[in-house]
Amino acid sequence: MPKSSAFQARVDVAEGRLSLAGDCRAADLGTLEAALREWAGAGSRSVDLSAAGGFDIGPAWILKRAMADAATAPAVSGSLPAHFAYLDEMLDGTSVRTADIAPQPREPAGLVRLGRALEVRGESWYEALTYGGKLISTAGSSWRSWRHLRIPSVVRHAYETGYQAVPVVAVIAFLISVISAYISAQQLRPYGGEIFTVDIVAVGVLREFGVLLTAIMVAGRTGSAYAAELGVMKLNDEVDALESMGIDPYEVLVLPRILGLVIALPLLTIVADFMGLFGGAILTRYLIDLPWPQFYMRLDEAIAPTTFWAGLVKAPVFGLLIGLTGTLRGLQVRESSRELGRLTTVAVVQSIFLVIFADALFAIFFLEIDF
Amino acid sequence: MAATTPEVVISVRDVVNRFGPQTVHDGVSFDVHAGEVFGIVGGSGSGKSVLLKTMLGLRKPDSGVVEVEGHDITCMSERELRGVKQRYGVTFQHGALFTSLTVTENVILPMVELFALEEATLQSLAELRLRMVGLPVDAGAKFPAQLSGGMIKRAALARALALDPALLFLDEPTAGLDPIAATAFDDLVLYLRRTLGLTVVMVTHDLDTLARTCDRVAVLVDGKVIVDTLPGIVRNDHPWIREYFHGARGRLMAAAGEEAQRGA
């Protein structure tokens, strides 16, 4: 064992000589690299290793390569690192010159990249289509018997996505209706129309806010959970394991999740509607001194029999959209943990987008049919 | 090796590991010598992984001392421990390659984190590690999901070698490999040990790997450890060890071997 001493590298630019002294460990790679670069600039004519100690294999390798890259083989004084023998044996006659190494494939040009991106996009749409098709056929066949409908699983998902989300949905619905009641009351006061705060809150909550906020909340909560759960199962080969047992993963994994959500979202919406009206009632009671019975009477006049249903009917559709997006993105996870993160994000963003887009379509539709 | 006192690289003294009421290691002591391949075997739940984690400094033992190159790692600060950790390389059972990085990126990750080096140098060093473990250089651009099981093990070894460790820990290096790939991996470990003077600690269940590569074997039974050369261990009278080496599988292998010899 040579006595250990600090590594030193000196380059004599005029002579093109590299002098190394002391032990060169992996931690000295940076020093060695800088010296080698300078040496290459000076023509790399000779190496002085007479004061050099032991070399780790990494430094030995980059020294060897730098010596091979020199235009003419540099003159060596002192003994070469012991690992050179190992490297020669490992290389077995193949060259170490940088020029002889096959270059890494270059980044493709803009047009190629565009084409690839389009291809990926197209595949994604195609996958979504086939996914929908498979799901419909699975739903069709599992409808025929109770056993294939997986009631316990559906109930569990409805419980997890619905019941467990009640506190957060209730609080959010309450706060949003309080905010909208406060703003409406303030805007209507100059016209003496504070009483119509009740109309705004009731119609707003029942038709739009209740269901929309619930759906966005659930998209963030459940859409991401579905995508992550299925994604991890996919990475773990659990989906393939199910398939190999002759069990349809769409029937056991996908359909119960979607059905659970389609059941849970309307129920959550009812909770949100109730809490929203409750928040509006409290605020009008204390902000514009409207007693409870009057609030109730005004409410009765403000809303048509269809107002409540106009909101509620959207809930199962939103649930379906969130469930479809979450499960589809989860099953698209392949190969890497980064994919899992990316697709979970995509699942949430897309389901929120789809929910809002569908809400807009509903608004136009209801306007047209005067619902 | 027996003539002179061998240099001790890792010294484990009276290590006790408990999980609640369950005592996994009840006073485990052994030494790992410089330049040897040290095998660790034991039944499921006998605490092989816990022992490995304790030796790596990833877990503090409930009592006892683990010394790596003369320094007690059980009472080290985070910073000191990091210095020790840079001296060893580890491969995990399933490779534990980062799935979102290419093989080359996996291999250079420790170097990128620790040293400021130029991209060209890093690429060159990655190429060295790939060549060292016998992977084709173009495998570097692939993602772990595109590799076979044997290639993943090799890529994991390449990453473990990235910082020029003196000490290598391998957790089940040949599990899940076909006999040819497993033999090739054993040869690789022996070759690196011979040429680079590495000290290797491996947890393995592969009797062939044990026989081919390990100088000494530690068997974990009943919370204790028995260390001996492989022939010594095989002659041991402990019922579990007898079952392990002379059980149905061991006998079948021996019988098949004899049959083949008679046939030849």
XYZ file of C-alpha atoms in Angstrom:
635
model
C 0.000 0.000 0.000
C 1.550 3.340 -0.988
C 1.319 5.927 1.743
C -1.643 8.169 1.100
C -0.934 11.771 0.179
C -2.990 14.602 -1.230
C -3.467 14.603 -4.973
C -1.770 17.297 -7.032
C -1.888 17.893 -10.772
C 0.364 20.387 -12.550
C 0.520 21.194 -16.225
C 3.609 22.684 -17.878
C 1.960 24.375 -20.842
C 5.203 25.212 -22.691
C 6.464 21.632 -22.495
C 3.052 19.964 -22.851
C 3.844 18.006 -19.713
C 1.362 16.746 -17.103
C 2.760 16.029 -13.639
C 0.604 14.084 -11.203
C 1.517 13.568 -7.565
C -0.143 11.761 -4.690
C -3.135 9.398 -4.603
C -5.884 10.066 -7.107
C -9.252 9.019 -5.669
C -12.765 9.366 -7.083
C -13.106 12.627 -5.148
C -10.118 14.043 -7.087
C -11.856 13.534 -10.441
C -12.662 17.225 -10.733
C -9.024 18.301 -10.261
C -7.797 15.669 -12.672
C -10.397 16.584 -15.280
C -9.417 20.255 -15.224
C -5.713 19.368 -15.525
C -6.357 16.973 -18.403
C -8.279 19.620 -20.312
C -5.418 22.066 -19.920
C -2.957 19.356 -20.905
C -4.908 18.537 -24.065
C -4.794 22.244 -24.959
C -1.013 22.206 -24.520
C -0.599 19.323 -26.954
C -0.360 16.505 -24.352
C 3.229 15.474 -25.068
C 4.421 13.832 -21.846
C 3.203 12.544 -18.486
C 5.255 12.576 -15.318
C 3.927 9.988 -12.878
C 7.089 9.564 -10.807
C 5.459 11.153 -7.735
C 2.020 9.619 -8.310
C 0.519 7.210 -5.782
C -2.462 4.893 -6.157
C -5.216 5.580 -8.641
C -8.882 4.708 -8.330
C -10.271 3.148 -11.426
C -12.369 6.148 -12.500
C -9.419 8.575 -12.589
C -7.227 5.886 -14.192
C -9.816 5.544 -16.948
C -10.061 9.218 -17.819
C -6.262 9.495 -17.744
C -5.991 6.527 -20.071
C -8.541 8.018 -22.422
C -6.819 11.396 -22.417
C -3.533 9.657 -23.278
C -5.226 7.719 -26.076
C -6.797 10.899 -27.427
C -3.384 12.605 -27.789
C -2.199 13.042 -31.381
C 1.008 11.144 -30.663
C 1.393 8.773 -27.746
C 2.726 10.873 -24.831
C 6.044 9.983 -23.248
C 5.611 8.512 -19.780
C 8.047 8.883 -16.923
C 7.371 6.949 -13.746
C 5.062 3.927 -13.600
C 1.546 3.848 -14.969
C -1.352 3.318 -12.541
C -1.814 -0.322 -11.579
C -5.380 -0.285 -12.907
C -4.133 0.239 -16.471
C -3.441 -3.498 -16.573
C -7.019 -4.206 -15.519
C -8.384 -1.710 -18.051
C -6.315 -3.293 -20.840
C -7.649 -6.703 -19.877
C -11.221 -5.404 -19.742
C -10.955 -3.586 -23.064
C -9.396 -6.625 -24.675
C -7.862 -4.735 -27.563
C -10.775 -2.366 -28.274
C -9.977 1.306 -28.539
C -10.629 3.861 -25.804
C -10.178 6.920 -28.025
C -13.107 9.286 -27.760
C -13.215 9.498 -31.555
C -13.743 5.740 -31.869
C -16.785 5.653 -29.626
C -20.051 5.629 -31.525
C -21.650 9.046 -31.012
C -24.863 9.211 -29.000
C -27.955 9.630 -31.193
C -28.680 13.313 -31.640
C -31.887 14.969 -30.580
C -34.307 14.707 -33.513
C -35.105 17.832 -35.498
C -38.206 19.959 -34.948
C -40.392 18.350 -37.595
C -39.578 14.832 -36.391
C -40.381 15.858 -32.842
C -43.685 17.351 -33.949
C -44.541 14.151 -35.795
C -43.712 11.998 -32.792
C -45.755 14.224 -30.500
C -48.717 13.952 -32.867
C -48.318 10.197 -33.018
C -48.321 9.968 -29.233
C -51.382 12.216 -29.082
C -53.158 10.108 -31.673
C -52.348 6.904 -29.833
C -53.666 8.420 -26.643
C -56.992 9.243 -28.322
C -57.178 5.811 -29.876
C -56.507 4.266 -26.479
C -59.250 6.366 -24.896
C -61.671 5.195 -27.580
C -60.872 1.495 -27.213
C -60.995 1.969 -23.466
C -64.519 3.341 -23.709
C -65.515 0.472 -25.956
C -64.128 -2.208 -23.660
C -65.785 -0.571 -20.703
C -69.184 -0.507 -22.383
C -68.924 -4.156 -23.326
C -67.812 -5.097 -19.806
C -70.641 -3.074 -18.324
C -73.060 -4.795 -20.678
C -71.953 -8.258 -19.674
C -71.683 -7.604 -15.942
C -75.175 -6.142 -15.862
C -76.626 -9.617 -16.336
C -75.839 -10.985 -12.893
C -75.427 -9.601 -9.415
C -72.137 -11.363 -8.891
C -70.474 -9.629 -11.799
C -71.683 -6.266 -10.645
C -69.330 -6.486 -7.618
C -71.701 -4.740 -5.222
C -69.347 -4.859 -2.181
C -66.608 -3.247 -4.192
C -68.943 -0.584 -5.551
C -70.139 0.186 -2.028
C -66.588 0.449 -0.748
C -65.657 2.931 -3.455
C -68.858 4.901 -2.912
C -67.980 5.024 0.800
C -64.406 6.102 0.221
C -65.140 8.692 -2.418
C -68.452 9.835 -1.000
C -68.838 9.469 2.746
C -65.241 10.293 3.525
C -65.431 13.447 1.429
C -68.493 14.794 3.280
C -66.628 17.081 5.728
C -64.522 18.863 3.144
C -67.378 19.193 0.653
C -69.729 20.497 3.357
C -67.277 23.130 4.548
C -66.493 24.297 1.016
C -70.168 24.536 0.006
C -70.903 26.472 3.200
C -68.071 28.932 2.655
C -68.795 29.505 -1.023
C -72.459 30.247 -0.368
C -71.514 32.595 2.460
C -69.173 34.443 0.117
C -71.711 34.702 -2.687
C -74.459 35.786 -0.259
C -72.214 38.457 1.184
C -71.266 39.852 -2.209
C -74.859 39.738 -3.505
C -76.190 41.494 -0.435
C -73.609 44.216 -0.824
C -74.367 44.718 -4.527
C -78.138 44.679 -4.079
C -78.260 47.020 -1.061
C -78.192 50.320 -3.070
C -81.361 49.202 -4.875
C -83.058 48.017 -1.685
C -83.198 44.544 -3.154
C -81.322 42.721 -0.413
C -84.131 40.223 -0.198
C -83.101 38.896 -3.603
C -79.839 37.694 -2.050
C -81.862 34.641 -1.176
C -82.709 34.079 -4.855
C -79.133 34.421 -5.981
C -77.781 32.105 -3.315
C -80.520 29.509 -3.732
C -80.445 29.350 -7.506
C -76.673 29.648 -7.666
C -76.048 26.915 -5.130
C -78.691 24.514 -6.363
C -78.083 24.875 -10.087
C -74.321 25.457 -10.273
C -72.062 25.885 -7.269
C -73.171 22.878 -5.299
C -72.561 20.322 -7.985
C -69.640 22.039 -9.691
C -67.558 22.588 -6.564
C -68.295 19.093 -5.350
C -67.197 17.662 -8.678
C -63.977 19.690 -8.710
C -63.253 18.642 -5.142
C -63.886 15.008 -5.985
C -61.789 15.247 -9.153
C -58.854 16.384 -7.052
C -59.476 13.849 -4.318
C -60.648 10.773 -6.158
C -59.496 11.231 -9.742
C -55.898 11.374 -8.522
C -56.423 8.456 -6.146
C -57.865 6.265 -8.925
C -55.033 7.105 -11.294
C -52.351 6.499 -8.655
C -53.895 3.241 -7.378
C -54.292 1.728 -10.815
C -50.936 3.102 -11.925
C -49.082 1.408 -9.078
C -50.999 -1.821 -9.713
C -49.976 -1.566 -13.343
C -46.298 -0.989 -12.457
C -46.484 -3.958 -10.072
C -47.888 -6.242 -12.784
C -50.999 -6.705 -10.632
C -53.270 -5.942 -13.573
C -51.528 -8.604 -15.651
C -51.832 -11.011 -12.706
C -55.604 -10.504 -12.632
C -55.860 -11.011 -16.349
C -53.788 -14.190 -16.149
C -56.303 -15.610 -13.659
C -59.041 -15.071 -16.185
C -60.480 -12.195 -14.175
C -61.438 -9.142 -16.169
C -59.575 -6.169 -14.664
C -62.196 -3.844 -16.118
C -64.876 -5.684 -14.188
C -63.066 -5.794 -10.840
C -60.974 -2.639 -10.915
C -62.495 -0.111 -13.258
C -66.257 -0.560 -13.253
C -66.735 -0.588 -9.444
C -64.687 2.585 -9.147
C -66.709 4.384 -11.789
C -70.032 3.109 -10.464
C -69.036 4.030 -6.921
C -68.288 7.553 -8.038
C -71.486 7.830 -10.083
C -73.430 6.911 -6.946
C -71.383 9.010 -4.530
C -71.278 12.271 -6.435
C -75.065 12.928 -6.472
C -75.245 12.151 -2.755
C -72.369 14.525 -2.066
C -74.114 17.130 -4.190
C -77.210 16.898 -1.980
C -75.016 17.493 1.060
C -73.371 20.437 -0.679
C -76.782 21.873 -1.676
C -78.048 21.621 1.868
C -74.937 23.166 3.383
C -75.006 25.909 0.769
C -78.578 26.875 1.581
C -77.750 26.672 5.286
C -74.826 29.040 4.801
C -77.013 31.431 2.823
C -79.678 31.335 5.529
C -77.207 32.115 8.291
C -75.647 34.982 6.391
C -78.956 36.599 5.411
C -80.142 36.188 9.004
C -77.229 38.197 10.389
C -76.324 40.455 7.467
C -79.723 41.652 6.297
C -81.729 40.619 9.409
C -83.970 38.247 7.551
C -85.679 35.922 10.029
C -85.720 32.179 9.282
C -89.430 31.901 8.291
C -89.084 34.734 5.817
C -85.955 33.201 4.355
C -87.884 30.009 3.902
C -90.806 31.749 2.211
C -88.524 33.692 -0.104
C -86.685 30.469 -0.917
C -89.945 28.795 -1.811
C -90.770 31.570 -4.255
C -87.271 31.827 -5.690
C -86.802 28.287 -6.828
C -88.806 26.383 -9.361
C -89.502 22.681 -8.810
C -86.805 21.936 -11.372
C -84.010 24.056 -9.872
C -82.792 21.338 -7.552
C -82.937 18.675 -10.255
C -81.160 20.880 -12.774
C -78.139 20.698 -10.499
C -78.474 17.142 -9.367
C -78.912 15.623 -12.806
C -75.427 16.776 -13.732
C -73.764 14.973 -10.821
C -73.752 11.416 -12.233
C -72.393 12.722 -15.532
C -69.567 14.512 -13.745
C -68.919 11.388 -11.687
C -68.693 9.349 -14.863
C -66.250 11.784 -16.447
C -63.996 11.887 -13.379
C -64.093 8.120 -12.961
C -63.331 7.468 -16.626
C -60.435 9.903 -16.748
C -58.886 8.711 -13.492
C -59.031 5.010 -14.295
C -57.945 5.450 -17.923
C -54.896 7.507 -16.985
C -54.028 5.033 -14.234
C -54.089 2.110 -16.650
C -51.921 4.045 -19.105
C -49.014 4.105 -16.628
C -46.101 2.156 -17.995
C -42.538 1.494 -16.999
C -41.566 4.338 -14.745
C -42.401 6.267 -11.635
C -42.264 9.519 -13.587
C -45.096 8.277 -15.804
C -47.119 7.648 -12.659
C -46.713 11.224 -11.514
C -47.340 12.673 -14.951
C -50.495 10.668 -15.574
C -51.895 11.357 -12.105
C -51.497 15.054 -12.838
C -53.074 14.605 -16.257
C -55.986 12.737 -14.670
C -56.790 15.589 -12.280
C -56.321 18.391 -14.789
C -58.344 16.674 -17.480
C -61.181 15.625 -15.212
C -61.553 19.165 -13.872
C -61.457 20.509 -17.413
C -64.028 17.969 -18.595
C -66.316 18.717 -15.664
C -66.306 22.446 -16.362
C -66.694 21.892 -20.100
C -69.634 19.553 -19.529
C -71.167 22.087 -17.159
C -71.009 24.703 -19.895
C -72.743 22.337 -22.318
C -75.427 21.645 -19.703
C -75.965 25.371 -19.199
C -76.579 25.891 -22.925
C -78.769 22.806 -23.141
C -80.924 23.797 -20.147
C -81.277 27.295 -21.574
C -82.462 25.909 -24.893
C -85.026 23.536 -23.372
C -85.967 26.116 -20.743
C -85.375 23.712 -17.857
C -5.192 -15.992 4.108
C -5.084 -18.102 7.244
C -1.350 -17.637 7.844
C -1.301 -13.911 8.593
C -3.948 -12.045 10.537
C -6.226 -10.678 7.836
C -7.105 -7.016 7.698
C -10.583 -6.468 9.135
C -12.801 -4.177 7.049
C -16.089 -4.543 8.870
C -16.343 -5.641 12.451
C -19.776 -6.381 13.912
C -19.794 -6.768 17.700
C -22.714 -7.951 19.877
C -25.335 -6.361 17.673
C -28.889 -6.611 19.005
C -31.852 -5.638 16.844
C -35.389 -5.688 18.216
C -38.764 -4.970 16.684
C -41.141 -4.536 19.601
C -41.082 -7.756 21.611
C -39.377 -9.670 18.800
C -35.589 -9.964 18.951
C -34.165 -10.480 15.482
C -30.469 -10.360 16.326
C -29.444 -11.431 19.813
C -25.771 -10.544 20.060
C -24.360 -11.030 16.567
C -20.575 -10.751 16.132
C -18.361 -11.361 13.125
C -15.601 -9.811 11.018
C -15.369 -9.258 7.288
C -11.802 -9.402 6.014
C -10.289 -7.271 3.285
C -10.482 -8.757 -0.173
C -12.835 -11.621 0.647
C -16.306 -12.483 -0.585
C -18.440 -12.861 2.492
C -21.797 -14.605 2.133
C -24.774 -14.174 4.447
C -27.534 -16.795 4.446
C -30.542 -17.359 6.643
C -34.200 -18.295 6.487
C -36.942 -15.850 5.641
C -37.404 -13.537 8.596
C -34.027 -14.374 10.109
C -33.001 -10.748 9.687
C -30.616 -10.824 6.743
C -31.893 -7.555 5.347
C -31.909 -5.954 8.790
C -28.300 -7.080 9.287
C -27.361 -5.639 5.903
C -29.058 -2.346 6.750
C -27.251 -2.258 10.077
C -23.905 -2.797 8.335
C -24.747 -0.061 5.838
C -25.534 2.409 8.606
C -29.135 2.727 7.426
C -30.385 1.331 10.731
C -29.026 1.902 14.220
C -28.816 -1.352 16.181
C -30.510 -1.414 19.592
C -27.128 -2.219 21.080
C -23.740 -3.289 19.834
C -21.082 -1.816 17.595
C -20.483 -1.865 13.838
C -17.033 -0.717 12.755
C -16.233 -0.008 9.111
C -12.504 0.405 8.498
C -12.002 1.005 12.202
C -14.680 3.679 12.620
C -17.778 2.958 14.677
C -20.700 3.845 12.432
C -23.377 3.428 15.119
C -22.463 6.690 16.864
C -21.527 8.794 13.854
C -23.023 12.093 12.841
C -24.935 12.249 9.572
C -22.037 14.005 7.901
C -19.413 11.450 9.002
C -21.697 8.638 7.963
C -22.040 10.148 4.503
C -18.271 9.962 4.135
C -18.356 6.258 5.010
C -21.247 5.648 2.640
C -19.212 7.001 -0.257
C -16.703 4.222 0.398
C -19.143 1.433 -0.354
C -21.434 0.451 -3.188
C -24.752 -1.354 -2.784
C -27.004 -3.254 -5.148
C -30.522 -3.981 -4.057
C -32.491 -7.125 -4.652
C -34.645 -5.746 -7.448
C -31.977 -3.434 -8.792
C -33.617 -0.266 -7.453
C -32.602 1.562 -10.617
C -34.384 4.873 -11.001
C -37.028 4.031 -13.561
C -37.331 7.534 -14.938
C -33.614 7.789 -15.760
C -31.645 5.999 -18.455
C -28.988 3.493 -17.435
C -26.242 6.043 -18.093
C -28.053 8.646 -16.002
C -28.459 6.085 -13.234
C -24.756 5.299 -13.269
C -23.539 8.892 -13.272
C -26.096 10.086 -10.704
C -23.788 9.632 -7.673
C -20.968 11.410 -9.523
C -23.214 14.266 -10.612
C -24.376 14.694 -7.033
C -20.916 14.606 -5.458
C -18.411 15.994 -7.967
C -18.577 18.865 -10.402
C -17.572 17.205 -13.666
C -18.072 17.983 -17.313
C -20.694 16.151 -19.304
C -18.099 14.499 -21.565
C -16.157 13.170 -18.584
C -19.335 11.843 -16.987
C -20.296 10.073 -20.200
C -16.823 8.606 -20.402
C -16.985 7.367 -16.805
C -20.443 5.883 -17.379
C -19.026 4.032 -20.361
C -16.235 2.672 -18.132
C -18.730 1.315 -15.590
C -20.857 -0.272 -18.284
C -17.804 -1.949 -19.780
C -16.695 -3.081 -16.318
C -19.937 -4.952 -15.733
C -20.029 -6.314 -19.251
C -22.937 -4.284 -20.606
C -22.807 -3.065 -24.206
C -22.174 0.676 -24.344
C -25.428 1.316 -26.232
C -27.376 -0.111 -23.255
C -26.641 3.203 -21.554
C -29.305 5.033 -23.525
C -32.024 2.568 -22.501
C -34.467 2.884 -19.645
C -34.533 0.206 -16.929
C -37.924 -1.046 -18.164
C -36.303 -1.951 -21.490
C -33.680 -4.209 -19.870
C -33.774 -7.896 -19.053
C -33.419 -9.096 -15.452
C -29.752 -9.939 -15.879
C -29.002 -6.570 -17.444
C -30.791 -4.767 -14.602
C -28.563 -6.555 -12.069
C -25.505 -5.549 -14.067
C -26.668 -1.965 -14.426
C -27.284 -1.842 -10.670
C -23.748 -3.120 -10.133
C -22.432 -0.470 -12.519
C -24.143 2.188 -10.419
C -22.781 0.648 -7.216
C -19.257 0.868 -8.676
C -19.652 4.504 -9.712
C -17.712 5.996 -6.802
C -14.861 3.472 -6.869
C -15.907 1.765 -3.663
C -13.569 -0.500 -1.741
C -16.530 -2.392 -0.344
C -19.457 -3.847 -2.209
C -22.756 -5.012 -0.705
C -24.911 -7.213 -2.900
C -28.429 -8.195 -1.862
C -29.459 -11.384 -3.637
C -27.392 -10.595 -6.740
C -28.349 -13.728 -8.643
C -31.985 -14.120 -7.539
C -34.266 -14.442 -10.539
C -31.460 -15.046 -13.025
C -31.146 -18.155 -15.159
C -28.177 -20.388 -14.276
C -26.101 -19.099 -17.180
C -26.669 -15.445 -16.322
C -26.144 -16.224 -12.628
C -22.827 -17.945 -13.355
C -21.762 -15.014 -15.505
C -22.622 -12.656 -12.662
C -20.631 -14.775 -10.186
C -17.667 -14.658 -12.546
C -18.017 -10.903 -12.811
C -17.977 -10.496 -9.025
C -14.934 -12.753 -8.725
C -13.193 -10.905 -11.550
C -13.789 -7.490 -9.986
C -12.673 -8.821 -6.619
C -9.477 -10.214 -8.111
C -8.563 -7.245 -10.279
C -9.771 -4.378 -8.092
C -9.238 -5.950 -4.691
C -12.831 -5.292 -3.629
C -14.302 -6.659 -0.461
C -17.744 -8.105 -1.191
C -20.559 -8.831 1.249
C -23.482 -10.640 -0.326
C -26.799 -11.930 0.897
C -27.760 -14.900 -1.219
C -29.870 -18.035 -1.308
C -28.214 -19.439 -4.350
C -26.219 -22.475 -3.225
C -24.186 -22.420 -6.432
C -23.247 -18.782 -5.923
C -22.285 -19.544 -2.337
C -20.091 -22.440 -3.413
C -18.490 -20.611 -6.323
C -17.801 -17.184 -4.902
C -17.844 -17.031 -1.115
C -14.674 -17.432 0.941
C -16.602 -17.481 4.182
C -20.282 -17.761 5.018
C -22.304 -16.369 7.908
C -25.485 -18.248 8.740
C -28.170 -16.444 10.732
C -30.091 -18.870 12.938
C -32.016 -18.298 16.169
C -30.868 -14.672 16.337
C -27.224 -15.757 16.388
C -24.672 -16.022 13.652
C -22.358 -18.896 12.757
C -19.384 -17.946 10.599
C -17.164 -20.470 8.890
C -15.800 -21.461 5.527
C -18.403 -23.141 3.351
C -17.163 -26.718 3.941
C -17.136 -25.985 7.678
C -20.710 -24.692 7.535
C -21.891 -27.658 5.509
C -20.518 -30.019 8.196
C -22.286 -28.041 10.962
C -24.780 -30.053 13.016
C -27.400 -27.370 13.526
C -30.733 -28.786 12.282
C -31.645 -25.721 10.221
C -28.216 -25.616 8.558
C -28.437 -29.348 7.838
C -31.841 -28.823 6.266
C -30.551 -25.835 4.274
C -27.563 -27.579 2.731
C -28.734 -31.190 2.796
C -32.443 -30.647 2.189
C -34.349 -31.968 -0.785
C -33.001 -29.357 -3.197
C -29.379 -29.830 -2.146
C -29.739 -33.622 -2.447
C -31.421 -33.371 -5.828
C -28.603 -31.189 -7.099
C -25.968 -33.557 -5.755
C -27.796 -36.583 -7.183
C -28.186 -34.928 -10.575
C -24.499 -34.065 -10.534
C -23.463 -37.625 -9.726
C -25.756 -39.018 -12.396
C -24.269 -36.696 -14.973
C -20.778 -37.758 -13.939
C -21.628 -41.428 -14.189
C -23.163 -40.869 -17.605
C -20.114 -39.029 -18.897
